[in-house]
Amino acid sequence: MKHIIMVAAILGLMALNLKAQDAATKQPQKFSLQEAVAYAKKYNNALKNGTLDVVAAEKKVKEVLAMGLPNISASGSFMNNITVPSNVINFGGQTTVIKFGNAYTASGTVTASQLLFDGGFLMGVKASKEFVSLSKINLKRTEVETELSVSKTYYSILLLNTNVTMVNSNLDAIAKTKFDFEKLAQNGLLDKIEYDRISLQYSSLELQRDKMIDQQKVLMMVLKLQMGLNVNDNIELTDDLQKMYDASKIVALANKVDYNNRLEYQLVNQSIALNKLDKKRYQFGYVPSLAGYITTQRNTFGQDFNTLGKLWFPGTFWGLSLTVPIFDGLKKQAQIQQAEISIKKAENDKQTLERAIEQEVFNARTNYDRAAKQIEIQKKNFELSQEIYNRTQLKVTNGLGSSLDLTNAQRDLETARTSYLNTMYDYFVAQLDLRKAIGDLNK
């Protein structure tokens, strides 16, 4: 009996432990905006591919470098002359048949070669290294785009959370008024149309709240995908909208942009550098290339298979291979001219980009300044609308107003709240866009 009780106790403890573990696994992962961005930069699949692109570019450099390193190869051969070639030789009127070769032949060869000079190879090495830099810039650009998308989705969810909280607060207040109106209407102290209006108002606000909750769920799944999480993972956003706004107001943003901070500008410069290397590569096509090699081999012969391999005859030689271009039908000249055209086009693109960046910074700064001013105005309008609504509700409760007055006050409150929250979202997005425009996000 004691053993049964002990086993039951152990099983009970195990069950409680499993329940505790299960509850622990269901605890939501908590993310601030900064933590969400950092997580996305680590686990977002597009960024993973960008990192792999950098690794692949680095491997390409090694591939190109291998062309200038010693190359060693070994080979072996075996041959059985089923019919040995013969020839007839006449000595003093006597005809003699002579066989040229052996029935069996085997050989082993080792060859080492080294590129001593090739201008195209040198430019290829430099170009492959520049390609690594290009891959890193593209990776950084993907990081910036990921930060932008994650941040905007994060802000949207926080705004919806705030909106739902405000609507729930108003629903609670309307529910109390609705309950009072229902009792008055039942006792004949209030026209039923007044109760119907307040019921319709409550129902419409409920539908609006439920729609926002659905939007929350959709955006939460979008955020998980952007971060590289599973859509079934349980997460919780920990940042507070008002605190984020207060913190953002003390962030000093530069008035001028350093073009070199913009990734697009870095890409254009990288394109120019690659085109210049391409031009040099074609120019080096007029320069001779030199390679050296050394070969050692061992050969064995036999008239039958049993004697093959008893005697090996060595042979070793080395040499130089010089290639001098003389005339290629003006092919390289045309290639050089094409490279020069590509450089000029890239320079033109660079100037166009500089003007576009200035315009983008101006627009972003204008939008940011406007949103910063509007948000304070919209906040005051919302607070005033809330105060008017509260006073109207109090008057209606005390029989000094109608449900129509409350409906109008509620409609004005909804408009003011929506405008305030939309302006707050515009403010955060404008700040992000300005930081991107001046190249602050990729520092």
Tab-separated table of C-alpha atoms in Angstrom:
chain	number	residue	atom	x	y	z
A	1	MET	CA	0.000	0.000	0.000
A	2	LYS	CA	2.835	2.378	0.863
A	3	HIS	CA	4.450	1.665	-2.479
A	4	ILE	CA	1.177	2.443	-4.283
A	5	ILE	CA	0.849	5.759	-2.440
A	6	MET	CA	4.480	6.634	-3.241
A	7	VAL	CA	4.044	5.848	-6.921
A	8	ALA	CA	0.841	7.886	-7.017
A	9	ALA	CA	2.612	10.817	-5.369
A	10	ILE	CA	5.486	10.644	-7.857
A	11	LEU	CA	3.060	10.505	-10.784
A	12	GLY	CA	1.168	13.447	-9.341
A	13	LEU	CA	4.368	15.488	-9.016
A	14	MET	CA	5.342	14.590	-12.570
A	15	ALA	CA	1.931	15.694	-13.841
A	16	LEU	CA	2.206	19.009	-11.978
A	17	ASN	CA	5.714	19.506	-13.374
A	18	LEU	CA	4.509	18.838	-16.930
A	19	LYS	CA	1.650	21.298	-16.434
A	20	ALA	CA	4.086	23.892	-15.136
A	21	GLN	CA	6.373	23.325	-18.105
A	22	ASP	CA	3.433	23.550	-20.496
A	23	ALA	CA	2.296	26.802	-18.885
A	24	ALA	CA	5.838	28.134	-19.082
A	25	THR	CA	6.052	27.353	-22.803
A	26	LYS	CA	2.792	29.260	-23.378
A	27	GLN	CA	4.081	32.398	-21.704
A	28	PRO	CA	4.252	35.165	-24.335
A	29	GLN	CA	7.601	36.413	-25.524
A	30	LYS	CA	7.867	40.096	-24.674
A	31	PHE	CA	9.356	42.571	-27.126
A	32	SER	CA	10.032	46.271	-26.979
A	33	LEU	CA	10.389	47.979	-30.357
A	34	GLN	CA	14.175	47.860	-30.085
A	35	GLU	CA	14.087	44.168	-29.145
A	36	ALA	CA	11.676	43.378	-32.006
A	37	VAL	CA	13.980	45.075	-34.516
A	38	ALA	CA	17.046	43.302	-33.104
A	39	TYR	CA	15.249	39.945	-33.261
A	40	ALA	CA	14.169	40.567	-36.861
A	41	LYS	CA	17.728	41.448	-37.883
A	42	LYS	CA	18.811	38.075	-36.531
A	43	TYR	CA	16.024	35.787	-37.717
A	44	ASN	CA	14.335	37.465	-40.693
A	45	ASN	CA	14.719	35.107	-43.678
A	46	ALA	CA	15.511	37.891	-46.151
A	47	LEU	CA	18.372	38.985	-43.891
A	48	LYS	CA	19.537	35.387	-43.547
A	49	ASN	CA	19.747	35.189	-47.336
A	50	GLY	CA	21.581	38.520	-47.419
A	51	THR	CA	24.140	37.159	-44.964
A	52	LEU	CA	24.538	34.060	-47.137
A	53	ASP	CA	25.088	36.323	-50.161
A	54	VAL	CA	28.003	37.974	-48.339
A	55	VAL	CA	29.482	34.563	-47.488
A	56	ALA	CA	29.039	33.448	-51.119
A	57	ALA	CA	30.815	36.615	-52.327
A	58	GLU	CA	33.704	35.922	-49.948
A	59	LYS	CA	33.949	32.384	-51.321
A	60	LYS	CA	34.003	33.864	-54.834
A	61	VAL	CA	37.091	35.878	-53.855
A	62	LYS	CA	38.796	32.654	-52.838
A	63	GLU	CA	37.782	31.079	-56.134
A	64	VAL	CA	39.376	33.928	-58.082
A	65	LEU	CA	42.498	33.895	-55.914
A	66	ALA	CA	42.872	30.168	-56.585
A	67	MET	CA	43.534	30.990	-60.229
A	68	GLY	CA	46.786	32.710	-59.183
A	69	LEU	CA	47.947	29.991	-56.809
A	70	PRO	CA	49.952	26.905	-57.837
A	71	ASN	CA	47.844	24.246	-59.483
A	72	ILE	CA	49.041	20.659	-59.174
A	73	SER	CA	47.507	17.722	-61.006
A	74	ALA	CA	48.376	14.063	-61.356
A	75	SER	CA	47.401	11.625	-64.057
A	76	GLY	CA	48.091	8.026	-64.984
A	77	SER	CA	47.589	5.956	-68.091
A	78	PHE	CA	47.719	2.353	-69.186
A	79	MET	CA	47.696	1.149	-72.807
A	80	ASN	CA	47.594	-2.286	-74.365
A	81	ASN	CA	48.676	-2.323	-78.014
A	82	ILE	CA	46.730	-5.285	-79.310
A	83	THR	CA	48.564	-4.918	-82.617
A	84	VAL	CA	51.932	-3.219	-82.331
A	85	PRO	CA	52.578	-0.920	-85.328
A	86	SER	CA	55.279	-2.296	-87.675
A	87	ASN	CA	57.393	-1.006	-90.537
A	88	VAL	CA	59.628	-2.612	-93.182
A	89	ILE	CA	63.277	-1.591	-93.481
A	90	ASN	CA	65.622	-2.710	-96.254
A	91	PHE	CA	69.276	-3.356	-95.253
A	92	GLY	CA	71.573	-4.454	-98.140
A	93	GLY	CA	68.833	-6.100	-100.055
A	94	GLN	CA	67.477	-7.778	-96.956
A	95	THR	CA	63.987	-6.827	-95.867
A	96	THR	CA	63.419	-6.615	-92.127
A	97	VAL	CA	60.145	-6.032	-90.312
A	98	ILE	CA	60.540	-3.825	-87.217
A	99	LYS	CA	57.826	-3.209	-84.624
A	100	PHE	CA	57.611	0.320	-83.216
A	101	GLY	CA	56.325	0.139	-79.673
A	102	ASN	CA	55.554	-2.341	-76.930
A	103	ALA	CA	52.532	-4.423	-76.269
A	104	TYR	CA	52.026	-2.771	-72.867
A	105	THR	CA	52.708	0.786	-71.739
A	106	ALA	CA	51.974	2.572	-68.447
A	107	SER	CA	52.837	6.064	-67.236
A	108	GLY	CA	52.338	8.398	-64.280
A	109	THR	CA	52.600	12.195	-64.550
A	110	VAL	CA	52.568	15.062	-62.026
A	111	THR	CA	52.313	18.625	-63.329
A	112	ALA	CA	52.525	21.880	-61.390
A	113	SER	CA	51.689	25.245	-62.965
A	114	GLN	CA	51.851	28.813	-61.673
A	115	LEU	CA	50.469	32.010	-63.133
A	116	LEU	CA	53.353	34.485	-62.955
A	117	PHE	CA	51.684	37.581	-64.351
A	118	ASP	CA	48.279	38.373	-65.772
A	119	GLY	CA	46.749	41.857	-65.539
A	120	GLY	CA	43.237	40.552	-66.043
A	121	PHE	CA	43.700	38.248	-63.054
A	122	LEU	CA	44.818	41.141	-60.820
A	123	MET	CA	41.754	43.178	-61.790
A	124	GLY	CA	39.549	40.141	-61.263
A	125	VAL	CA	40.785	39.801	-57.673
A	126	LYS	CA	40.081	43.487	-56.991
A	127	ALA	CA	36.640	43.242	-58.603
A	128	SER	CA	35.694	40.194	-56.544
A	129	LYS	CA	36.639	42.058	-53.343
A	130	GLU	CA	34.532	45.020	-54.423
A	131	PHE	CA	31.692	42.576	-55.023
A	132	VAL	CA	31.953	41.520	-51.361
A	133	SER	CA	31.549	45.166	-50.360
A	134	LEU	CA	28.547	45.411	-52.673
A	135	SER	CA	26.954	42.384	-50.985
A	136	LYS	CA	27.532	43.928	-47.562
A	137	ILE	CA	25.861	47.181	-48.634
A	138	ASN	CA	22.871	45.229	-49.949
A	139	LEU	CA	22.704	43.351	-46.651
A	140	LYS	CA	22.716	46.637	-44.746
A	141	ARG	CA	19.986	47.989	-47.008
A	142	THR	CA	17.851	44.925	-46.253
A	143	GLU	CA	18.462	45.540	-42.543
A	144	VAL	CA	17.210	49.128	-42.885
A	145	GLU	CA	14.135	48.005	-44.826
A	146	THR	CA	13.456	45.364	-42.175
A	147	GLU	CA	13.754	47.937	-39.380
A	148	LEU	CA	11.353	50.239	-41.222
A	149	SER	CA	8.730	47.557	-41.823
A	150	VAL	CA	8.951	46.116	-38.291
A	151	SER	CA	8.788	49.581	-36.695
A	152	LYS	CA	5.766	50.694	-38.735
A	153	THR	CA	3.873	47.493	-37.957
A	154	TYR	CA	4.818	47.772	-34.275
A	155	TYR	CA	3.516	51.372	-34.170
A	156	SER	CA	0.279	50.332	-35.897
A	157	ILE	CA	-0.388	47.618	-33.321
A	158	LEU	CA	0.295	49.968	-30.413
A	159	LEU	CA	-2.077	52.542	-31.904
A	160	LEU	CA	-4.778	49.918	-32.303
A	161	ASN	CA	-4.215	48.797	-28.708
A	162	THR	CA	-4.646	52.390	-27.532
A	163	ASN	CA	-7.716	52.825	-29.693
A	164	VAL	CA	-9.334	49.651	-28.361
A	165	THR	CA	-8.628	50.731	-24.765
A	166	MET	CA	-10.258	54.105	-25.382
A	167	VAL	CA	-13.281	52.547	-27.095
A	168	ASN	CA	-13.714	50.050	-24.264
A	169	SER	CA	-13.697	52.932	-21.804
A	170	ASN	CA	-16.428	54.700	-23.763
A	171	LEU	CA	-18.396	51.463	-24.089
A	172	ASP	CA	-18.367	51.055	-20.323
A	173	ALA	CA	-19.755	54.577	-19.903
A	174	ILE	CA	-22.409	54.058	-22.609
A	175	ALA	CA	-23.369	50.692	-21.097
A	176	LYS	CA	-24.248	52.410	-17.814
A	177	THR	CA	-26.329	55.045	-19.617
A	178	LYS	CA	-27.968	52.324	-21.711
A	179	PHE	CA	-28.897	50.418	-18.570
A	180	ASP	CA	-30.420	53.532	-16.971
A	181	PHE	CA	-32.365	54.366	-20.139
A	182	GLU	CA	-33.716	50.832	-20.324
A	183	LYS	CA	-35.122	51.044	-16.771
A	184	LEU	CA	-36.644	54.472	-17.427
A	185	ALA	CA	-38.220	53.291	-20.688
A	186	GLN	CA	-39.667	50.206	-18.993
A	187	ASN	CA	-41.280	52.413	-16.339
A	188	GLY	CA	-42.678	54.807	-18.944
A	189	LEU	CA	-40.473	57.662	-17.805
A	190	LEU	CA	-38.558	57.870	-21.092
A	191	ASP	CA	-39.514	57.660	-24.725
A	192	LYS	CA	-38.333	54.284	-26.090
A	193	ILE	CA	-36.709	56.006	-29.071
A	194	GLU	CA	-34.171	57.489	-26.686
A	195	TYR	CA	-33.263	54.004	-25.483
A	196	ASP	CA	-33.100	52.693	-29.085
A	197	ARG	CA	-30.698	55.458	-30.057
A	198	ILE	CA	-28.355	54.727	-27.189
A	199	SER	CA	-28.548	50.979	-27.983
A	200	LEU	CA	-27.691	51.654	-31.630
A	201	GLN	CA	-24.787	53.824	-30.563
A	202	TYR	CA	-23.517	51.088	-28.251
A	203	SER	CA	-23.856	48.416	-30.950
A	204	SER	CA	-22.046	50.538	-33.575
A	205	LEU	CA	-19.190	51.220	-31.185
A	206	GLU	CA	-18.960	47.511	-30.373
A	207	LEU	CA	-18.688	46.639	-34.052
A	208	GLN	CA	-15.981	49.264	-34.467
A	209	ARG	CA	-14.070	47.846	-31.500
A	210	ASP	CA	-14.342	44.273	-32.808
A	211	LYS	CA	-13.074	45.380	-36.214
A	212	MET	CA	-10.016	46.954	-34.585
A	213	ILE	CA	-9.370	43.761	-32.587
A	214	ASP	CA	-9.410	41.777	-35.854
A	215	GLN	CA	-6.956	44.276	-37.350
A	216	GLN	CA	-4.753	43.764	-34.298
A	217	LYS	CA	-4.654	40.017	-34.898
A	218	VAL	CA	-3.802	40.438	-38.588
A	219	LEU	CA	-1.032	42.959	-37.883
A	220	MET	CA	0.359	40.781	-35.110
A	221	MET	CA	0.766	37.934	-37.605
A	222	VAL	CA	2.419	40.338	-40.053
A	223	LEU	CA	4.841	41.434	-37.336
A	224	LYS	CA	5.713	37.822	-36.502
A	225	LEU	CA	6.489	37.105	-40.156
A	226	GLN	CA	8.635	40.237	-40.393
A	227	MET	CA	10.535	39.229	-37.257
A	228	GLY	CA	11.073	35.643	-38.408
A	229	LEU	CA	8.756	34.130	-35.784
A	230	ASN	CA	6.211	31.376	-36.272
A	231	VAL	CA	2.710	32.784	-36.733
A	232	ASN	CA	1.507	30.587	-33.853
A	233	ASP	CA	4.057	32.023	-31.403
A	234	ASN	CA	2.602	34.045	-28.561
A	235	ILE	CA	4.177	37.501	-28.261
A	236	GLU	CA	3.485	40.648	-26.276
A	237	LEU	CA	4.496	44.209	-27.117
A	238	THR	CA	5.852	46.024	-24.085
A	239	ASP	CA	6.431	49.590	-25.281
A	240	ASP	CA	4.104	52.391	-24.240
A	241	LEU	CA	2.935	54.733	-26.970
A	242	GLN	CA	2.994	57.906	-24.899
A	243	LYS	CA	6.443	57.134	-23.471
A	244	MET	CA	7.763	56.462	-26.962
A	245	TYR	CA	6.362	59.794	-28.127
A	246	ASP	CA	7.891	61.664	-25.175
A	247	ALA	CA	11.270	59.982	-25.806
A	248	SER	CA	11.149	60.740	-29.527
A	249	LYS	CA	10.747	64.491	-28.921
A	250	ILE	CA	14.224	64.731	-27.391
A	251	VAL	CA	15.924	62.948	-30.306
A	252	ALA	CA	17.975	65.458	-32.281
A	253	LEU	CA	17.925	64.800	-36.038
A	254	ALA	CA	20.463	66.346	-38.405
A	255	ASN	CA	19.298	69.098	-40.729
A	256	LYS	CA	21.721	68.127	-43.501
A	257	VAL	CA	22.443	64.782	-45.016
A	258	ASP	CA	25.837	63.230	-45.610
A	259	TYR	CA	25.405	61.470	-48.949
A	260	ASN	CA	27.850	58.772	-47.911
A	261	ASN	CA	25.475	57.728	-45.129
A	262	ARG	CA	22.877	56.766	-47.722
A	263	LEU	CA	23.155	53.151	-48.825
A	264	GLU	CA	21.862	53.977	-52.306
A	265	TYR	CA	24.725	56.456	-52.671
A	266	GLN	CA	27.208	53.830	-51.522
A	267	LEU	CA	25.798	51.430	-54.129
A	268	VAL	CA	26.270	53.993	-56.904
A	269	ASN	CA	29.882	54.610	-55.812
A	270	GLN	CA	30.424	50.868	-55.747
A	271	SER	CA	29.009	50.600	-59.258
A	272	ILE	CA	31.431	53.294	-60.462
A	273	ALA	CA	34.360	51.493	-58.822
A	274	LEU	CA	33.389	48.198	-60.484
A	275	ASN	CA	33.051	49.865	-63.886
A	276	LYS	CA	36.504	51.419	-63.517
A	277	LEU	CA	37.966	48.027	-62.659
A	278	ASP	CA	36.194	46.605	-65.682
A	279	LYS	CA	37.874	49.235	-67.853
A	280	LYS	CA	41.305	48.417	-66.390
A	281	ARG	CA	40.684	44.724	-66.955
A	282	TYR	CA	40.136	45.361	-70.655
A	283	GLN	CA	43.189	47.661	-70.788
A	284	PHE	CA	45.328	44.929	-69.268
A	285	GLY	CA	44.192	42.736	-72.137
A	286	TYR	CA	46.963	44.416	-74.195
A	287	VAL	CA	49.625	43.312	-71.673
A	288	PRO	CA	51.366	39.920	-72.139
A	289	SER	CA	50.633	37.181	-69.610
A	290	LEU	CA	53.225	34.727	-68.306
A	291	ALA	CA	52.841	31.297	-66.721
A	292	GLY	CA	55.344	28.665	-65.619
A	293	TYR	CA	55.009	24.911	-65.334
A	294	ILE	CA	57.018	21.828	-64.371
A	295	THR	CA	56.170	18.221	-65.165
A	296	THR	CA	57.673	14.960	-63.968
A	297	GLN	CA	56.647	11.568	-65.240
A	298	ARG	CA	57.550	7.885	-65.067
A	299	ASN	CA	57.016	5.426	-67.944
A	300	THR	CA	57.210	1.669	-68.074
A	301	PHE	CA	57.067	-0.696	-71.073
A	302	GLY	CA	56.748	-4.438	-71.620
A	303	GLN	CA	56.153	-6.969	-74.351
A	304	ASP	CA	53.937	-8.889	-71.945
A	305	PHE	CA	51.924	-7.873	-68.898
A	306	ASN	CA	54.246	-9.616	-66.392
A	307	THR	CA	57.268	-7.490	-67.367
A	308	LEU	CA	55.279	-4.253	-67.140
A	309	GLY	CA	56.392	-2.126	-64.158
A	310	LYS	CA	59.772	-3.794	-63.572
A	311	LEU	CA	61.630	-0.886	-65.134
A	312	TRP	CA	60.521	2.749	-64.911
A	313	PHE	CA	62.030	5.466	-67.064
A	314	PRO	CA	61.941	8.974	-65.584
A	315	GLY	CA	61.344	12.242	-67.409
A	316	THR	CA	61.180	15.780	-66.020
A	317	PHE	CA	60.873	19.118	-67.775
A	318	TRP	CA	59.809	22.679	-67.045
A	319	GLY	CA	58.912	25.641	-69.178
A	320	LEU	CA	57.390	29.074	-69.510
A	321	SER	CA	54.310	30.052	-71.462
A	322	LEU	CA	54.137	33.622	-72.735
A	323	THR	CA	50.988	34.976	-74.396
A	324	VAL	CA	51.361	38.231	-76.312
A	325	PRO	CA	48.177	39.806	-77.713
A	326	ILE	CA	48.799	41.302	-81.149
A	327	PHE	CA	45.499	42.081	-82.853
A	328	ASP	CA	41.957	41.145	-81.837
A	329	GLY	CA	39.984	43.042	-84.426
A	330	LEU	CA	39.646	46.078	-82.067
A	331	LYS	CA	37.509	44.018	-79.694
A	332	LYS	CA	39.217	45.247	-76.507
A	333	GLN	CA	39.037	48.842	-77.698
A	334	ALA	CA	35.263	48.522	-78.073
A	335	GLN	CA	35.046	46.932	-74.617
A	336	ILE	CA	37.049	49.807	-73.087
A	337	GLN	CA	34.759	52.342	-74.739
A	338	GLN	CA	31.687	50.521	-73.416
A	339	ALA	CA	33.174	50.560	-69.896
A	340	GLU	CA	33.813	54.326	-70.211
A	341	ILE	CA	30.173	54.848	-71.208
A	342	SER	CA	29.038	52.818	-68.173
A	343	ILE	CA	31.224	55.005	-65.914
A	344	LYS	CA	29.725	58.207	-67.354
A	345	LYS	CA	26.194	56.850	-66.922
A	346	ALA	CA	26.938	55.899	-63.308
A	347	GLU	CA	28.329	59.393	-62.665
A	348	ASN	CA	25.116	60.872	-64.085
A	349	ASP	CA	23.078	58.528	-61.860
A	350	LYS	CA	25.133	59.741	-58.897
A	351	GLN	CA	24.280	63.386	-59.593
A	352	THR	CA	20.609	62.513	-60.054
A	353	LEU	CA	20.627	60.593	-56.786
A	354	GLU	CA	22.173	63.553	-54.929
A	355	ARG	CA	19.314	65.792	-56.070
A	356	ALA	CA	16.750	63.093	-55.234
A	357	ILE	CA	18.213	62.685	-51.732
A	358	GLU	CA	18.009	66.433	-51.112
A	359	GLN	CA	14.385	66.402	-52.226
A	360	GLU	CA	13.626	63.362	-50.076
A	361	VAL	CA	15.207	64.967	-46.999
A	362	PHE	CA	13.237	68.177	-47.583
A	363	ASN	CA	9.952	66.283	-47.923
A	364	ALA	CA	10.686	64.092	-44.905
A	365	ARG	CA	11.653	67.102	-42.779
A	366	THR	CA	8.497	68.957	-43.843
A	367	ASN	CA	6.261	65.981	-43.039
A	368	TYR	CA	7.973	65.471	-39.698
A	369	ASP	CA	7.670	69.117	-38.648
A	370	ARG	CA	4.023	69.229	-39.717
A	371	ALA	CA	3.191	66.009	-37.856
A	372	ALA	CA	5.005	67.248	-34.735
A	373	LYS	CA	2.854	70.409	-34.719
A	374	GLN	CA	-0.396	68.666	-35.589
A	375	ILE	CA	-0.103	65.990	-32.947
A	376	GLU	CA	-0.282	68.514	-30.102
A	377	ILE	CA	-3.292	70.217	-31.695
A	378	GLN	CA	-5.060	66.912	-32.308
A	379	LYS	CA	-4.327	65.824	-28.745
A	380	LYS	CA	-5.996	68.982	-27.373
A	381	ASN	CA	-8.959	68.461	-29.712
A	382	PHE	CA	-9.335	64.892	-28.508
A	383	GLU	CA	-9.136	65.872	-24.844
A	384	LEU	CA	-11.722	68.611	-25.427
A	385	SER	CA	-14.032	66.179	-27.271
A	386	GLN	CA	-13.697	63.712	-24.404
A	387	GLU	CA	-14.590	66.433	-21.915
A	388	ILE	CA	-17.621	67.503	-23.978
A	389	TYR	CA	-18.733	63.887	-24.242
A	390	ASN	CA	-18.399	63.343	-20.486
A	391	ARG	CA	-20.435	66.501	-19.732
A	392	THR	CA	-23.069	65.528	-22.302
A	393	GLN	CA	-23.354	62.062	-20.830
A	394	LEU	CA	-23.767	63.535	-17.352
A	395	LYS	CA	-26.518	65.864	-18.606
A	396	VAL	CA	-28.317	62.971	-20.328
A	397	THR	CA	-28.069	60.845	-17.208
A	398	ASN	CA	-29.611	63.662	-15.170
A	399	GLY	CA	-32.399	64.135	-17.701
A	400	LEU	CA	-31.102	67.441	-19.027
A	401	GLY	CA	-30.184	66.188	-22.473
A	402	SER	CA	-31.297	63.746	-25.150
A	403	SER	CA	-29.710	60.622	-26.570
A	404	LEU	CA	-29.272	62.554	-29.822
A	405	ASP	CA	-26.976	64.992	-28.029
A	406	LEU	CA	-24.993	62.042	-26.710
A	407	THR	CA	-24.821	60.475	-30.181
A	408	ASN	CA	-23.478	63.701	-31.667
A	409	ALA	CA	-20.931	64.038	-28.862
A	410	GLN	CA	-19.906	60.419	-29.373
A	411	ARG	CA	-19.478	60.960	-33.115
A	412	ASP	CA	-17.318	64.035	-32.500
A	413	LEU	CA	-15.279	62.095	-29.972
A	414	GLU	CA	-14.711	59.237	-32.427
A	415	THR	CA	-13.589	61.705	-35.107
A	416	ALA	CA	-11.210	63.476	-32.727
A	417	ARG	CA	-9.777	60.224	-31.396
A	418	THR	CA	-9.228	58.818	-34.877
A	419	SER	CA	-7.554	62.040	-36.029
A	420	TYR	CA	-5.326	62.124	-32.949
A	421	LEU	CA	-4.176	58.516	-33.280
A	422	ASN	CA	-3.684	58.804	-37.044
A	423	THR	CA	-1.578	61.909	-36.508
A	424	MET	CA	0.491	60.085	-33.905
A	425	TYR	CA	1.117	57.258	-36.370
A	426	ASP	CA	2.012	59.821	-39.060
A	427	TYR	CA	4.445	61.402	-36.613
A	428	PHE	CA	6.289	58.136	-35.912
A	429	VAL	CA	6.374	57.200	-39.601
A	430	ALA	CA	7.594	60.702	-40.553
A	431	GLN	CA	10.376	60.412	-37.997
A	432	LEU	CA	11.392	57.032	-39.432
A	433	ASP	CA	11.323	58.395	-42.976
A	434	LEU	CA	13.438	61.385	-41.951
A	435	ARG	CA	15.983	59.147	-40.232
A	436	LYS	CA	16.143	57.008	-43.360
A	437	ALA	CA	16.470	60.069	-45.598
A	438	ILE	CA	19.462	61.474	-43.677
A	439	GLY	CA	21.059	58.012	-43.425
A	440	ASP	CA	20.605	57.732	-39.657
A	441	LEU	CA	19.089	54.220	-39.680
A	442	ASN	CA	22.173	52.495	-41.108
A	443	LYS	CA	24.698	53.852	-38.607
